[in-house]
PDB file of C-alpha atoms in Angstrom:
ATOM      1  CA  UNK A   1     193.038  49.909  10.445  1.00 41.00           C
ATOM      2  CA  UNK A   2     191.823  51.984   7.740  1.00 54.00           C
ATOM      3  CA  UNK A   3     190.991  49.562   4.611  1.00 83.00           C
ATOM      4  CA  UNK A   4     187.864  50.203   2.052  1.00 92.00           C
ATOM      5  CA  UNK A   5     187.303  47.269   0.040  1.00 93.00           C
ATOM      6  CA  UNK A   6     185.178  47.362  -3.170  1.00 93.00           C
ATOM      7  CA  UNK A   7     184.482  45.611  -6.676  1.00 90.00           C
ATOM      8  CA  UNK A   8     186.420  47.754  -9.304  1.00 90.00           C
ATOM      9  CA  UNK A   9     183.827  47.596 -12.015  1.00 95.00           C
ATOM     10  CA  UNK A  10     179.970  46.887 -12.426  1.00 97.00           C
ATOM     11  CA  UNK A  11     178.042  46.460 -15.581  1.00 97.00           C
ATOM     12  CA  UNK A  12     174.513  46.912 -15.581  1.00 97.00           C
ATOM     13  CA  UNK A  13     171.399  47.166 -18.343  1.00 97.00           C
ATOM     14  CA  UNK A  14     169.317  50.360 -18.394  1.00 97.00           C
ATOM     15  CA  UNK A  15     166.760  50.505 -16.427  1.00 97.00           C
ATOM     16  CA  UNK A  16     167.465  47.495 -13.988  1.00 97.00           C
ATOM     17  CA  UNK A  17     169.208  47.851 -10.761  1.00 97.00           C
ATOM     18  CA  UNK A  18     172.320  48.129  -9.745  1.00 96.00           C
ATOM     19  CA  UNK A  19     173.829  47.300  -6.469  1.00 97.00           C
ATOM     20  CA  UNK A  20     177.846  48.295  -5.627  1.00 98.00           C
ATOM     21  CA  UNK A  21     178.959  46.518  -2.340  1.00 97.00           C
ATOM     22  CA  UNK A  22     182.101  47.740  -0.045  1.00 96.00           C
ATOM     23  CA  UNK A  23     183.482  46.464   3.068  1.00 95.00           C
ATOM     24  CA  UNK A  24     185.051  48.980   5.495  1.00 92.00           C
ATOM     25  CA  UNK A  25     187.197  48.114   8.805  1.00 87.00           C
ATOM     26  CA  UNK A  26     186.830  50.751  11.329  1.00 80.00           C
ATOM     27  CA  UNK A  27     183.784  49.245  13.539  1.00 77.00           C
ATOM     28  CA  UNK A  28     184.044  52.942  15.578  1.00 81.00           C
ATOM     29  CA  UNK A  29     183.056  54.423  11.864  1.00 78.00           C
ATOM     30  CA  UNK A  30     180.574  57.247  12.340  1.00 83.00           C
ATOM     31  CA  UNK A  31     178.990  57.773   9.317  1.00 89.00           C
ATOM     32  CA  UNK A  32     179.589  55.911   5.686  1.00 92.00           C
ATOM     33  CA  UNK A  33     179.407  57.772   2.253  1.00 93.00           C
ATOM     34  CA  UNK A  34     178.870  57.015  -0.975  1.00 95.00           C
ATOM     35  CA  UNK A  35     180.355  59.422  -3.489  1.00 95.00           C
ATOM     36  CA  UNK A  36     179.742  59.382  -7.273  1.00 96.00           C
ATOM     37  CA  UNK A  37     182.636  60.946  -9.921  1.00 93.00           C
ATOM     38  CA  UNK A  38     181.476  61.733 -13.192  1.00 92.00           C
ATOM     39  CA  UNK A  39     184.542  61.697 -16.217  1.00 86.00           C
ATOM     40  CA  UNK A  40     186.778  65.210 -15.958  1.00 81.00           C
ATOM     41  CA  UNK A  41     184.567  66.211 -12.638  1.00 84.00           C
ATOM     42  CA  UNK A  42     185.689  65.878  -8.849  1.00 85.00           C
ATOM     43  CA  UNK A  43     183.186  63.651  -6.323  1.00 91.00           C
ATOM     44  CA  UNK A  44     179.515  64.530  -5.057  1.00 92.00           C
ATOM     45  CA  UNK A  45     178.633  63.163  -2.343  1.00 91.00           C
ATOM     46  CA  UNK A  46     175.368  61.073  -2.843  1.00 93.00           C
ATOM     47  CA  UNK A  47     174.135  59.883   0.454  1.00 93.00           C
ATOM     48  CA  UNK A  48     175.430  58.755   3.670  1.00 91.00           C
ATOM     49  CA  UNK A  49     174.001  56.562   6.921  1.00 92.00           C
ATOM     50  CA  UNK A  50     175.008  56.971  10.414  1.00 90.00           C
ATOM     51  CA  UNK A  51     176.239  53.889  12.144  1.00 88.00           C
ATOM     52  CA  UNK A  52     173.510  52.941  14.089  1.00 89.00           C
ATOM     53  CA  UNK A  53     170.987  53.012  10.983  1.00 90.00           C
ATOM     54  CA  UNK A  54     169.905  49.831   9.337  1.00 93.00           C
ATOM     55  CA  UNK A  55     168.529  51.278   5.892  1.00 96.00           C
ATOM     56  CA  UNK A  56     168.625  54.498   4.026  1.00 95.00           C
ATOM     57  CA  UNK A  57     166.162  55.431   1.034  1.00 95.00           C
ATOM     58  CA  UNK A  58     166.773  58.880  -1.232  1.00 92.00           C
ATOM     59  CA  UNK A  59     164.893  58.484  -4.062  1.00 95.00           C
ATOM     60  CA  UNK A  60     165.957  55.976  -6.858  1.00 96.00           C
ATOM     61  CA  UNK A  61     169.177  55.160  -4.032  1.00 97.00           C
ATOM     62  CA  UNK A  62     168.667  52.745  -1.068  1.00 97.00           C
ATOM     63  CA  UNK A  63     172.043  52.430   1.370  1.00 97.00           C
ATOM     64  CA  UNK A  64     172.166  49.401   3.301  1.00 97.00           C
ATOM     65  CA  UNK A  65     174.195  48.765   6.174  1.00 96.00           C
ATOM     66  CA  UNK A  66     175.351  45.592   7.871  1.00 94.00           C
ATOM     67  CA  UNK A  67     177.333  46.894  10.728  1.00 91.00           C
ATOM     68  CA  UNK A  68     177.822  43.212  12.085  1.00 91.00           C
ATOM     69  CA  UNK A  69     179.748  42.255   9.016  1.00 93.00           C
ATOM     70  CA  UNK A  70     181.054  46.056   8.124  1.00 92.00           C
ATOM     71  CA  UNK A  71     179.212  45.483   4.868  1.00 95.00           C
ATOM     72  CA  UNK A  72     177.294  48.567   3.387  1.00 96.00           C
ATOM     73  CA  UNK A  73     175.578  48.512  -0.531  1.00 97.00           C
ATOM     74  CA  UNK A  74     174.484  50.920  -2.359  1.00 98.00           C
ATOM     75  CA  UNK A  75     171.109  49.844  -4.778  1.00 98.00           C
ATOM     76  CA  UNK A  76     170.109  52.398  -7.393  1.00 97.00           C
ATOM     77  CA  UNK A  77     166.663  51.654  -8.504  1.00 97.00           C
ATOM     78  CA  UNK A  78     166.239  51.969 -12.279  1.00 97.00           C
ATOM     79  CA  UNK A  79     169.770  53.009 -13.605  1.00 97.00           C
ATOM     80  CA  UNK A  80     169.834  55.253 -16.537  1.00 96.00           C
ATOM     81  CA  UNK A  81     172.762  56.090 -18.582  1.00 95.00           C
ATOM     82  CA  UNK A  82     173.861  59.239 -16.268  1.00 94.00           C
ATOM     83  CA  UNK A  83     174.125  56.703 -13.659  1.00 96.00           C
ATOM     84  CA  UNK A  84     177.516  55.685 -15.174  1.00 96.00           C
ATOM     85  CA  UNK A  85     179.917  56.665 -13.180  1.00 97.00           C
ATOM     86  CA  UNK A  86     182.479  55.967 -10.427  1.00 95.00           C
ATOM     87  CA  UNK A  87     180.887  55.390  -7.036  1.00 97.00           C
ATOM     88  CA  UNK A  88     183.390  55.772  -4.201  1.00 95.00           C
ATOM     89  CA  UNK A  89     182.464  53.900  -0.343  1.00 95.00           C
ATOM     90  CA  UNK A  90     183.849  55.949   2.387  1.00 93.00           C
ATOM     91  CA  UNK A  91     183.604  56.044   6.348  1.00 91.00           C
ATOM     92  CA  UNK A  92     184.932  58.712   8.823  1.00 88.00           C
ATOM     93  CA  UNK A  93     188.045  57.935  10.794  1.00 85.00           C
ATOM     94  CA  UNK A  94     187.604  61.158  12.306  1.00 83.00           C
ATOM     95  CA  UNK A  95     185.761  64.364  12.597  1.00 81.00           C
ATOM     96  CA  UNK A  96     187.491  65.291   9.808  1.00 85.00           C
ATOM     97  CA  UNK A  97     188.865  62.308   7.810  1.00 86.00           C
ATOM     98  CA  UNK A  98     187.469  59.964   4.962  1.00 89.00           C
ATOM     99  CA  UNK A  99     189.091  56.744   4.046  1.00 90.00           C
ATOM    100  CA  UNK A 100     187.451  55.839   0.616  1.00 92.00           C
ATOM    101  CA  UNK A 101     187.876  52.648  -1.480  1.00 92.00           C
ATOM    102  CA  UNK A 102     189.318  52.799  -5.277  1.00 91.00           C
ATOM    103  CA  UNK A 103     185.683  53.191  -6.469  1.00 93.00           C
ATOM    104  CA  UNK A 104     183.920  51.411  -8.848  1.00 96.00           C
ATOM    105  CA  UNK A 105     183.169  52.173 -12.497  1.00 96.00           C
ATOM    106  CA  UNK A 106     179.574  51.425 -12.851  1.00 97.00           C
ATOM    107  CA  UNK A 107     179.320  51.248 -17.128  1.00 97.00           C
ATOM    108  CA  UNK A 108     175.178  51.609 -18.056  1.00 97.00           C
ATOM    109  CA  UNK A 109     174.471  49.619 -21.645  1.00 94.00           C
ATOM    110  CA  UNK A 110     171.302  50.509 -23.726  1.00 89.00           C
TER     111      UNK A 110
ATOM    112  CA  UNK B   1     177.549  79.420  -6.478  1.00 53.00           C
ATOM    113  CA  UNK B   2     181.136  78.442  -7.841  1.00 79.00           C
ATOM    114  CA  UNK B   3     182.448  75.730  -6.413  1.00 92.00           C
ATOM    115  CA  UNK B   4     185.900  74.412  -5.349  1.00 95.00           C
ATOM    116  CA  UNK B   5     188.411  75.228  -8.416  1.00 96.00           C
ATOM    117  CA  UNK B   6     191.897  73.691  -8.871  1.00 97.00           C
ATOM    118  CA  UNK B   7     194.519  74.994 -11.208  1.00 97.00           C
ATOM    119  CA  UNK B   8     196.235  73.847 -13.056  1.00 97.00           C
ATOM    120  CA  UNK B   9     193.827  70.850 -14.291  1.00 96.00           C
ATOM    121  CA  UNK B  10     196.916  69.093 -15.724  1.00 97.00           C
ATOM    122  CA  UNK B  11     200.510  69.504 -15.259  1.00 98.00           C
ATOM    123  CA  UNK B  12     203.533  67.611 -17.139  1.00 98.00           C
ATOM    124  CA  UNK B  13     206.611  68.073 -15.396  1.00 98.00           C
ATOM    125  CA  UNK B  14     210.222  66.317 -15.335  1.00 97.00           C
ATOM    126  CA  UNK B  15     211.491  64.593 -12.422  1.00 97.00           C
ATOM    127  CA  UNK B  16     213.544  66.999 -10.239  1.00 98.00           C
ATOM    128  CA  UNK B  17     211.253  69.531 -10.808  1.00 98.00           C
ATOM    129  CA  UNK B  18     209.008  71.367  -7.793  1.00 98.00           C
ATOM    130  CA  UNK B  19     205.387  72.106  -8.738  1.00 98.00           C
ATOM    131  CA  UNK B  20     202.672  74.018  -7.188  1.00 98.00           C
ATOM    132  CA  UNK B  21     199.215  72.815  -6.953  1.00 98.00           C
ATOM    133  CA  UNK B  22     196.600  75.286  -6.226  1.00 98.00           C
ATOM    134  CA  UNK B  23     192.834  75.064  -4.755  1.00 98.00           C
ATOM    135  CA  UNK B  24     190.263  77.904  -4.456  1.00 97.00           C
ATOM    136  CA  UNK B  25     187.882  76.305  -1.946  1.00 96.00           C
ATOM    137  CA  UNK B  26     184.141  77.659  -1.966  1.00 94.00           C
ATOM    138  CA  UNK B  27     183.871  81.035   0.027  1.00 93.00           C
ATOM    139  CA  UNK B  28     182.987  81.004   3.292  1.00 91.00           C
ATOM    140  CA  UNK B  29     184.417  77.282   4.396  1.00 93.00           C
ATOM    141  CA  UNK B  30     186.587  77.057   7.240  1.00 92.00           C
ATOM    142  CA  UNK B  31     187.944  73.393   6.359  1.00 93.00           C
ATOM    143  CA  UNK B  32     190.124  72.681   3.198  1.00 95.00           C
ATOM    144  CA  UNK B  33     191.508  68.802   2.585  1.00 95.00           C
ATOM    145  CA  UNK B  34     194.440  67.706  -0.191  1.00 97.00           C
ATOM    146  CA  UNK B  35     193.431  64.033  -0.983  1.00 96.00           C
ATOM    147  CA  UNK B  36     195.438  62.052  -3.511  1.00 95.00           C
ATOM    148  CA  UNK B  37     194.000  59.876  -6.487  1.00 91.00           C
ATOM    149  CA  UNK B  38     196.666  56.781  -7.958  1.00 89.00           C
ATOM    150  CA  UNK B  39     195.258  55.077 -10.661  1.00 83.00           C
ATOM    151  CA  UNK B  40     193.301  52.475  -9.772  1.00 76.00           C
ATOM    152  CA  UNK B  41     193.114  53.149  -5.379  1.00 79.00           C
ATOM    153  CA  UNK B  42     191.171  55.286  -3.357  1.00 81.00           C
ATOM    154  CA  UNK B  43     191.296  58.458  -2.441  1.00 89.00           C
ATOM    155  CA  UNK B  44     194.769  59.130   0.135  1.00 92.00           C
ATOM    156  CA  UNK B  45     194.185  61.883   2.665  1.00 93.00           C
ATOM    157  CA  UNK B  46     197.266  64.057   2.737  1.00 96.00           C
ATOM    158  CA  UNK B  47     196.258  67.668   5.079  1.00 96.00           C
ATOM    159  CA  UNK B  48     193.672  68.905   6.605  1.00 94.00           C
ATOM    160  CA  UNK B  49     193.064  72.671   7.446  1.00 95.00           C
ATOM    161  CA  UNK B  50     191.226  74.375   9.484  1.00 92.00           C
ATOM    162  CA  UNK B  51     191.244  77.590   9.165  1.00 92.00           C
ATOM    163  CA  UNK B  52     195.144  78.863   7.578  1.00 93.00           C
ATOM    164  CA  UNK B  53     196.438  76.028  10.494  1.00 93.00           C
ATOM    165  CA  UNK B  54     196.762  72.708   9.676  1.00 92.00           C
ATOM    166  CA  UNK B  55     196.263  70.290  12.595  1.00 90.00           C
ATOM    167  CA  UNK B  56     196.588  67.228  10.644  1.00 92.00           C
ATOM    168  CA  UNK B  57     199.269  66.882   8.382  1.00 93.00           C
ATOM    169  CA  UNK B  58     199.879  62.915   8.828  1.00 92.00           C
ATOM    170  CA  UNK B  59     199.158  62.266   5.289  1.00 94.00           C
ATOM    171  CA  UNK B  60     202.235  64.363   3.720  1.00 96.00           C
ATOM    172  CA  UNK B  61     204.201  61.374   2.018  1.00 95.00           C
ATOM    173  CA  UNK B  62     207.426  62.467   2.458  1.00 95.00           C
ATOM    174  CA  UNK B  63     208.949  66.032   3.480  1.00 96.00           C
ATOM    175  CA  UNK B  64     209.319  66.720   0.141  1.00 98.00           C
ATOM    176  CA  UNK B  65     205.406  67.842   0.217  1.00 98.00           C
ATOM    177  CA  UNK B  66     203.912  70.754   1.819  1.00 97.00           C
ATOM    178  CA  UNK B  67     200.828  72.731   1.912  1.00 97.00           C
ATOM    179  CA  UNK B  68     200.037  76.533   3.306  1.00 97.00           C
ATOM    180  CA  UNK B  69     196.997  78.462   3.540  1.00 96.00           C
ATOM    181  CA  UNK B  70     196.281  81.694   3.627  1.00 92.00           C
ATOM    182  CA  UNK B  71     193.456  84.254   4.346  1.00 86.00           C
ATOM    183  CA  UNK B  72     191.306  81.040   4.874  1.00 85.00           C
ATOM    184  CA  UNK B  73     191.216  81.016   1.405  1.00 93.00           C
ATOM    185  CA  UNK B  74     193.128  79.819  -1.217  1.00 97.00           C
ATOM    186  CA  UNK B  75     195.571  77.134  -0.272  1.00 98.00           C
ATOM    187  CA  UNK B  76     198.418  75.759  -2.150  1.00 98.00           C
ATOM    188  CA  UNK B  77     200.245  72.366  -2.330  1.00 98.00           C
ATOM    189  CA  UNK B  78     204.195  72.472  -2.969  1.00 98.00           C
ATOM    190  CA  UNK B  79     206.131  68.979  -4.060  1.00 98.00           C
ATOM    191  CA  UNK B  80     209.810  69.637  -4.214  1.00 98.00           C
ATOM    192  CA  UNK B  81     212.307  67.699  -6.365  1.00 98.00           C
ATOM    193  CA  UNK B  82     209.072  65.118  -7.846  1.00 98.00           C
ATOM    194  CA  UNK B  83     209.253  61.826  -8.324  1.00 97.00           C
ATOM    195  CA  UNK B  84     207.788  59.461 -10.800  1.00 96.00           C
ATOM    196  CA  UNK B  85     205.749  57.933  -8.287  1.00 95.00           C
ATOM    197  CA  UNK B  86     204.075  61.516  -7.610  1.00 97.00           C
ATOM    198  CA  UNK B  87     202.099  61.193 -10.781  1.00 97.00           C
ATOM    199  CA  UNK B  88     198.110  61.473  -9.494  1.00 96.00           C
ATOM    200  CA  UNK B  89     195.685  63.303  -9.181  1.00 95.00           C
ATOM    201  CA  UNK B  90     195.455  66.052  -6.484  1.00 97.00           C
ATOM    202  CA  UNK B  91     192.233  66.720  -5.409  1.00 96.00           C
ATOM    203  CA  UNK B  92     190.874  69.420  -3.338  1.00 96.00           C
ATOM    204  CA  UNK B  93     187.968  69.729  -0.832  1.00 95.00           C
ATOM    205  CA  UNK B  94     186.249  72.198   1.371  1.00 94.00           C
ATOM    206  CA  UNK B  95     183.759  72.307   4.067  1.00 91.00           C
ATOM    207  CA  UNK B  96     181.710  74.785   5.689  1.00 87.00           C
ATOM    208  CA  UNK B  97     182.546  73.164   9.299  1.00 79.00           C
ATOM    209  CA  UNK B  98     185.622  70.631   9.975  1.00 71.00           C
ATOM    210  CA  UNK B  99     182.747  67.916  10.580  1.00 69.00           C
ATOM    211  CA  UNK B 100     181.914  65.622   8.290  1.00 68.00           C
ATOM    212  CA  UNK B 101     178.571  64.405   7.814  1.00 66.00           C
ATOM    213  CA  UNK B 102     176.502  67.679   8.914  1.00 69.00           C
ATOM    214  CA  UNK B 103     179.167  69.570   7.000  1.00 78.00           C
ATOM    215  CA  UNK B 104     179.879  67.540   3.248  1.00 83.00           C
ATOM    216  CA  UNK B 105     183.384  68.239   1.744  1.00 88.00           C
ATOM    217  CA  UNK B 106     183.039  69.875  -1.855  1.00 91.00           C
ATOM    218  CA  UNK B 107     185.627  68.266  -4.355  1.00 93.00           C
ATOM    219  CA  UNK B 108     187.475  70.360  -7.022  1.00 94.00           C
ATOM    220  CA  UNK B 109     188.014  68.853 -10.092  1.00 93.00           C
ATOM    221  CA  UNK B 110     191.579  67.994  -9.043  1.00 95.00           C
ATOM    222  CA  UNK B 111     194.789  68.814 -10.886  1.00 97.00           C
ATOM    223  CA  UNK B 112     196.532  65.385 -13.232  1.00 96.00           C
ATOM    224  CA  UNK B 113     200.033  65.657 -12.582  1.00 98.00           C
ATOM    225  CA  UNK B 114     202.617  63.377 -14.676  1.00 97.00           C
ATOM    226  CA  UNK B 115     206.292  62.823 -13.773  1.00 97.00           C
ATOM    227  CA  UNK B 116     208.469  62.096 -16.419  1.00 96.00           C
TER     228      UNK B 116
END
């Protein structure tokens, strides 16, 4: 089946780090995404890992990815305030098609 | 470069009514996707283009939805007779290729369209 599962909200201090987990379904996933929505604006994708990758690092972001459990995280090193934001977990069903969880507001307090 | 743009961003309409979404996808991309945002899920794929064809249109909720495109351009999503439960957001995304990781979708904005 095609089921996303993440935390709905994440609150987080500036300048520590944050970490948003999601559990996906499809073991023949592909790749896995994370997307971020800012408030009024459509998603950007951040990053994504291909399946047979333990470990991606992109700067400040670090993707994780337990294919055993169908667990990937998302760590962003030093969060600043435009860091808050929803971050959406997808994988590919397809070629062509993304199933995405209901995000997760990430909230950054001074 | 502009980027994907959706019109209307918001739309208030009564129940009964048909509305038409539209989505300018970024010039040049071959693939176009309608997702759908309800408050508080993820993101529901509705169509997928290629080109002006659509060879996935498993996502259309009911037959009261449909999408065209034309000029591999702009595309357009119809809902006849809405429903309260139609209120979302409609987002729009385009690709330079139909596949996905070597080829990331661009989201529009989306359009926020209420029901009464």
């Amino acid at each position: 089946g095609e089921d996303v599962e993440q935390s709905l909200f994440l609150s987080v201090r500036e300048g520590d780090s944050s970490v948003i987990n999601c559990t996906y379904t499809d073991s023949s996933s592909t790749y896995l995404y994370w997307y971020k929505q800012e408030p009024g604006a459509g998603l950007q994708l951040l990053t994504y890992i291909f399946s047979n990758m333990d470990m991606k690092q992109d700067q400040r972001l670090t993707v994780l990815l337990n294919k055993k459990d169908k667990h990937l995280s998302l760590r962003i090193a030093d969060t600043q305030t435009g860091d808050s934001a929803i971050y959406f977990c997808a994988e590919s069903i397809n070629d062509y098609k993304l199933s995405f969880g209901a995000g997760t507001t990430v909230t950054v307090r001074a | 470069g502009a980027g994907v743009s959706q019109s209307p961003s918001n739309k208030v309409t009564e129940k009964g009514k048909d509305v038409e979404l539209r989505c300018d996808p970024i010039s040049g991309h071959t693939a176009l996707y309608w997702y759908r945002q309800r408050l508080g899920q993820g993101l529901e794929f509705l169509i997928y283009f290629q080109g002006n064809s659509a060879p996935d249109k498993s996502g259309l909720p009911s037959d009261r939805f449909s999408a065209e495109r034309t000029g591999e351009s702009v595309s357009t999503l119809t809902i006849q007779r809405t429903q309260q439960e139609d209120s979302a957001v409609y987002l729009c995304a385009s690709s330079l290729l139909g596949e996905t990781a070597h080829s990331p979708l661009h989201f529009g904005n989306g359009t926020r369209l209420t029901v009464t």
